[in-house]
Amino acid sequence: MEENITPRFFGRLKMILDRYEVSILSLVLSIISVIAFVFYYQNGLGLAYNDARSHLDIGRRVVEGLSPGFAQLGSVWLPLTHLLMTLTVWNDFMWHSGLAGALWSMISFVGTGVLIHLFLKELGVGRVGRLTGVFLFAANINILYLQSTAMTELVLLGTMTAAAYFLLLFYTRGILSFLILSSFFVMLATLVRYDGWFLLFFSSLMIFFSSFKEGGYRKAEGRFILFATLGGFGVFLWLLWNLLIFGDPLFFAFGPYSAHTQQQDLQSAGMLPTKGDWFLSAKMYFYALAYNTNAWVLALGFVGTILLFLDRRVSRNARFASLALFAPLFFNILALYLGHSVLFIQGLSGDTWFNIRYGIMMMPSVAIFAGFLMERMAGIRSVLVGTLALVFFFQFSSADAVTIDDGRVGSSQKNVTEVSTWLREHAGGRDGYILISAASHDSIIFSSGLPMKRFIREERGILSPRD
Amino acid sequence: MKYSRLSIFLFGFVCAIALLFSVRGLPGNPTAQELVTPVWKDHGPLELSPERGRFALLYSVVEDRSLFFSLPVARLATPDLARNPDGKFVSLFAPLLSFLLIPGYLIGKFFGASVVGATLVVAIAAFANAFLIRAIALRLGAGKNAASLGALTFLLATPAFPYATTLYQHHFSVLFLLSAILLLLSNRGFLSLALVFFLLVSGIALDNPNAILFLPVGLWALSRILSFRTSDTESVRVSFRPLLLFSGFFAVIPLLFFLWYNSLANGNPFTLSGTLPSVVAISSDGSPLSTDPNQIPRDRLEREASEKTAVGFFQTRALLNGFLIHLTSPDRGALWFTPVIFLGFFGFAVLFVRKEYGILRVLLGTSLLTFLLYSLWSDPWGGWAFGSRYLIPAYAMLSIGIAIALESRKRSFIFLAAFFLLFSFSLSVNTLGAITSIANPPKVQVLELEALSGKEQKYTVMRNWQALEQNTSTAFLYRSVLHRFFGAIPYGVSLFIFVVVSAFLFLYALLRESSFPSRRV
């Protein structure tokens, strides 16, 4: 018995999908995002990271405290996410639920999902490949968790993926405005995390070399200046900020609270084994990558990468532009090698996790490459879908997410329940101030639930508060 | 004699000799009390607990007429022993293999070698698998020589060889799988489809993870009943053959058996044996223990006595480690135990280029599902084992790929030479496993083991070579008769040379085919 399902039905379905695909995708991603946030809010994991609470406090100090103002943005962490938080963090619920920060992660989650879709479309990938790419990104529990927190990862992923996407558009369509858009998102990325600075360097090099090959030095110089001026504006502003507020443009890099200083402490304690060791740096990051992105998805992404760069059906320019997707990989290995970054992987470097979330930085790239593989392996697509279904089934049934473990039991967590409860019970109903070193105890301030203006921190020292 | 007959005779002869000369066992019809002695256990044919666990159920059913283990039988099965809700000792494994071995056990018992008889049933299944691979490869366009070489690769140059000589379920899983594939390739009728469903569901009663590993074949079979095809006009053609739907009823027979067993032994038709609380040891007064303080941690890498679920054994966190263990680790990795098998991917590539997607989906899908499932498994080492035993179904699929690759690349001397070198290396490794021991510890246990034993412990195939150097072989024929005439090393080397020369003959014939295509031999 054979039946034909009418072409009309499929024609209409196709028309709807063609017209509203991005809108439908955005809606679905938004729903997923909200559900994930509510889930992690209700089980309390959304604020598990010590850093998440610190980010929220920094944002809050800009609008509330003994001396509110932009100077509270500090010197070490880059300011964009904190600035964005200030729009809502004045509200106690938004502050203490973490939503003030998570909101931007959630928006970035939706945006990155859409960008993966658009990137694949620009590479000539069909609907199944595009949706697979988005699925691999959006169904990753580490991504779902981090987008539910006030951490900076998703905002960085969003801005970096946008930069890479517009760079691809520039290379495939040759329109200069896409280069400007790309540099704008690079600039945003440089104001989120230092990973963005490497992207600025990497993509500027790409622009210079490709333009040099295309039209010689003059063209390369012109495009490089165009790209790097806007792209590097955030870096310039940050150096200026450090100079104006702290008296040293490199205060963020070498100041007492900088990562550099922390890493020096770790090194003297013998806990920075990747420094000066390329192999170990690459191995550590590879493990972080595999644990975050899912080893099977990573394997598919790897095969997809090979196919993409060998595929002559994709223009040489598009393939060249796709190199930007590797910037996080190079950056993280380099940072580990130089000792500017530290990563603990349970079983590989001791018995705990720390900063394992750095491995998530390649997730959009891996999703794009795996989506491309799905397109090119159309004949065995059902096999790939089946294997992914198997792996994702067990990922969800075992609730496997290394980033949650790091925040729950790894070195990225800080359980301050006892001290913050004591503080609330003993200082909550009384007048006066609490002297605290916020640099290492921001989470106590946050968890105590007391107003920010009750705390006297480092920068005011023993000075009497004006108010 | 025509070459085709000579070819198949030579092929069968090589397989049969290799299996006969390596199959394990000792003469005698041991009782449960005798089976727990080191002669049968630690240095004998039942050296590992998965073999003992399955043999225990077989023994209990035949000798005690019961699915519940008596105390001596329970002691034999430890540490792979379970306790049902009524507190009775039962098997921790899916039951079907033990039942399939019963005829061999009885015949062996008649001849005074009950364990050998049971083990020979597995060897016969392995023998059949080699012929099935050959037949499938022939249907996919490989010539007789290429098909024979693919089949020999599976049977003798992968860890399938050592597991063809002992009481494990892997060869029966492969038998069901390959039979189903061959049936689907050869016949589109009702009966063949019914038999396919029968085999696939039987596989679950044989080894529970088969429910996932058999999915590609199952879906292929289902596509005979209901299929969707898109056309250029963007319409979808739905094909439905309702009569074939009734073929599914044949799956009910093994399903009923499985539910019956679960109900009786495990207390609930839907309780799988593996999810029961395990008993690692039994105290002298007969009470169960969940840990064994006197035993080195052999056979138990992952034993939680309670809160076990079927899904809980698999975790994505284990994937990366699983990949490395199965592929590259020196204690289990295919790279060291059967590097020749990777050539199978060339065959898959040939099928892809030929756009033979239907069969490719089954072969590749089964391979990948096997690989992934047992990489997700919290014990990818398979306890104490030889090579990556869990991948045996994948080796079978890839061996078909090897046959196809050999056929398509038969004019490439370099490819054939590479195949022969890799085949010879893989054969030597697996012959060692087949005639010595499959009890190699995982690397992660070696330090603990050395501390307990006070001597260096090897965990690679060098452990098997060490055994051979000590004139130790578990092969029944060697232990019962031939040790009087040979040392273990000449015995192993002779077996290796016999197979490698035979394989070379097939390869030579294949090379001749390509040199003189008109005079295809």
PDB file of N, CA and C in Angstrom, chain A residues 383 387, chain B residues 177 213 216 345 348 360-373 390-391 393-399:
ATOM      1  N   VAL A 383      22.328   7.919  10.810  1.00  0.00           N
ATOM      2  CA  VAL A 383      23.265   7.275  11.737  1.00  0.00           C
ATOM      3  C   VAL A 383      23.812   8.311  12.720  1.00  0.00           C
ATOM      4  N   THR A 387      23.319   8.417  16.779  1.00  0.00           N
ATOM      5  CA  THR A 387      24.397   8.426  17.784  1.00  0.00           C
ATOM      6  C   THR A 387      24.271   9.649  18.700  1.00  0.00           C
TER       7      THR A 387
ATOM      8  N   LEU B 177      23.016 -10.849  15.075  1.00  0.00           N
ATOM      9  CA  LEU B 177      23.110  -9.617  14.287  1.00  0.00           C
ATOM     10  C   LEU B 177      23.388  -9.925  12.808  1.00  0.00           C
ATOM     11  N   LEU B 213      22.227  -1.871  20.503  1.00  0.00           N
ATOM     12  CA  LEU B 213      23.136  -2.223  19.398  1.00  0.00           C
ATOM     13  C   LEU B 213      22.393  -2.754  18.179  1.00  0.00           C
ATOM     14  N   PRO B 216      19.946  -0.325  14.612  1.00  0.00           N
ATOM     15  CA  PRO B 216      20.037  -0.071  13.163  1.00  0.00           C
ATOM     16  C   PRO B 216      19.422  -1.199  12.332  1.00  0.00           C
ATOM     17  N   PHE B 345      37.153   0.878   7.672  1.00  0.00           N
ATOM     18  CA  PHE B 345      36.556   2.181   7.328  1.00  0.00           C
ATOM     19  C   PHE B 345      36.741   2.509   5.848  1.00  0.00           C
ATOM     20  N   PHE B 348      33.782   1.089   4.290  1.00  0.00           N
ATOM     21  CA  PHE B 348      32.607   1.949   4.502  1.00  0.00           C
ATOM     22  C   PHE B 348      32.638   3.140   3.541  1.00  0.00           C
ATOM     23  N   LEU B 360      25.119   0.613   4.487  1.00  0.00           N
ATOM     24  CA  LEU B 360      26.142   1.401   5.189  1.00  0.00           C
ATOM     25  C   LEU B 360      25.607   1.910   6.522  1.00  0.00           C
ATOM     26  N   ARG B 361      24.355   2.342   6.511  1.00  0.00           N
ATOM     27  CA  ARG B 361      23.762   2.827   7.762  1.00  0.00           C
ATOM     28  C   ARG B 361      23.762   1.725   8.815  1.00  0.00           C
ATOM     29  N   VAL B 362      23.487   0.510   8.395  1.00  0.00           N
ATOM     30  CA  VAL B 362      23.449  -0.601   9.349  1.00  0.00           C
ATOM     31  C   VAL B 362      24.858  -0.913   9.861  1.00  0.00           C
ATOM     32  N   LEU B 363      25.805  -1.031   8.951  1.00  0.00           N
ATOM     33  CA  LEU B 363      27.167  -1.394   9.356  1.00  0.00           C
ATOM     34  C   LEU B 363      27.812  -0.290  10.197  1.00  0.00           C
ATOM     35  N   LEU B 364      27.715   0.924   9.708  1.00  0.00           N
ATOM     36  CA  LEU B 364      28.331   2.037  10.429  1.00  0.00           C
ATOM     37  C   LEU B 364      27.560   2.329  11.718  1.00  0.00           C
ATOM     38  N   GLY B 365      26.235   2.295  11.609  1.00  0.00           N
ATOM     39  CA  GLY B 365      25.397   2.576  12.785  1.00  0.00           C
ATOM     40  C   GLY B 365      25.671   1.590  13.905  1.00  0.00           C
ATOM     41  N   THR B 366      25.747   0.309  13.580  1.00  0.00           N
ATOM     42  CA  THR B 366      26.016  -0.698  14.607  1.00  0.00           C
ATOM     43  C   THR B 366      27.415  -0.491  15.197  1.00  0.00           C
ATOM     44  N   SER B 367      28.375  -0.221  14.329  1.00  0.00           N
ATOM     45  CA  SER B 367      29.749   0.001  14.821  1.00  0.00           C
ATOM     46  C   SER B 367      29.796   1.187  15.777  1.00  0.00           C
ATOM     47  N   LEU B 368      29.194   2.295  15.345  1.00  0.00           N
ATOM     48  CA  LEU B 368      29.275   3.499  16.169  1.00  0.00           C
ATOM     49  C   LEU B 368      28.482   3.351  17.466  1.00  0.00           C
ATOM     50  N   LEU B 369      27.315   2.725  17.378  1.00  0.00           N
ATOM     51  CA  LEU B 369      26.526   2.543  18.598  1.00  0.00           C
ATOM     52  C   LEU B 369      27.266   1.662  19.594  1.00  0.00           C
ATOM     53  N   THR B 370      27.915   0.620  19.100  1.00  0.00           N
ATOM     54  CA  THR B 370      28.690  -0.257  19.983  1.00  0.00           C
ATOM     55  C   THR B 370      29.804   0.539  20.646  1.00  0.00           C
ATOM     56  N   PHE B 371      30.511   1.259  19.813  1.00  0.00           N
ATOM     57  CA  PHE B 371      31.645   2.043  20.312  1.00  0.00           C
ATOM     58  C   PHE B 371      31.183   3.085  21.341  1.00  0.00           C
ATOM     59  N   LEU B 372      30.103   3.770  21.004  1.00  0.00           N
ATOM     60  CA  LEU B 372      29.635   4.829  21.903  1.00  0.00           C
ATOM     61  C   LEU B 372      29.050   4.267  23.190  1.00  0.00           C
ATOM     62  N   LEU B 373      28.238   3.243  23.042  1.00  0.00           N
ATOM     63  CA  LEU B 373      27.568   2.691  24.222  1.00  0.00           C
ATOM     64  C   LEU B 373      28.585   2.215  25.250  1.00  0.00           C
ATOM     65  N   TYR B 390      34.088  -5.572  24.297  1.00  0.00           N
ATOM     66  CA  TYR B 390      32.765  -5.007  24.016  1.00  0.00           C
ATOM     67  C   TYR B 390      32.609  -4.631  22.540  1.00  0.00           C
ATOM     68  N   LEU B 391      33.731  -4.381  21.888  1.00  0.00           N
ATOM     69  CA  LEU B 391      33.649  -3.926  20.493  1.00  0.00           C
ATOM     70  C   LEU B 391      33.515  -5.074  19.493  1.00  0.00           C
ATOM     71  N   PRO B 393      31.020  -6.786  18.287  1.00  0.00           N
ATOM     72  CA  PRO B 393      30.056  -6.556  17.186  1.00  0.00           C
ATOM     73  C   PRO B 393      30.567  -5.529  16.168  1.00  0.00           C
ATOM     74  N   ALA B 394      31.275  -4.513  16.671  1.00  0.00           N
ATOM     75  CA  ALA B 394      31.824  -3.510  15.736  1.00  0.00           C
ATOM     76  C   ALA B 394      32.918  -4.130  14.864  1.00  0.00           C
ATOM     77  N   TYR B 395      33.711  -5.035  15.453  1.00  0.00           N
ATOM     78  CA  TYR B 395      34.746  -5.709  14.647  1.00  0.00           C
ATOM     79  C   TYR B 395      34.092  -6.494  13.509  1.00  0.00           C
ATOM     80  N   ALA B 396      32.958  -7.101  13.809  1.00  0.00           N
ATOM     81  CA  ALA B 396      32.265  -7.879  12.766  1.00  0.00           C
ATOM     82  C   ALA B 396      31.838  -6.976  11.615  1.00  0.00           C
ATOM     83  N   MET B 397      31.282  -5.818  11.973  1.00  0.00           N
ATOM     84  CA  MET B 397      30.824  -4.893  10.928  1.00  0.00           C
ATOM     85  C   MET B 397      32.020  -4.385  10.105  1.00  0.00           C
ATOM     86  N   LEU B 398      33.088  -4.057  10.826  1.00  0.00           N
ATOM     87  CA  LEU B 398      34.268  -3.522  10.136  1.00  0.00           C
ATOM     88  C   LEU B 398      34.956  -4.589   9.281  1.00  0.00           C
ATOM     89  N   SER B 399      34.831  -5.840   9.689  1.00  0.00           N
ATOM     90  CA  SER B 399      35.427  -6.912   8.881  1.00  0.00           C
ATOM     91  C   SER B 399      34.726  -7.024   7.533  1.00  0.00           C
TER      92      SER B 399
END
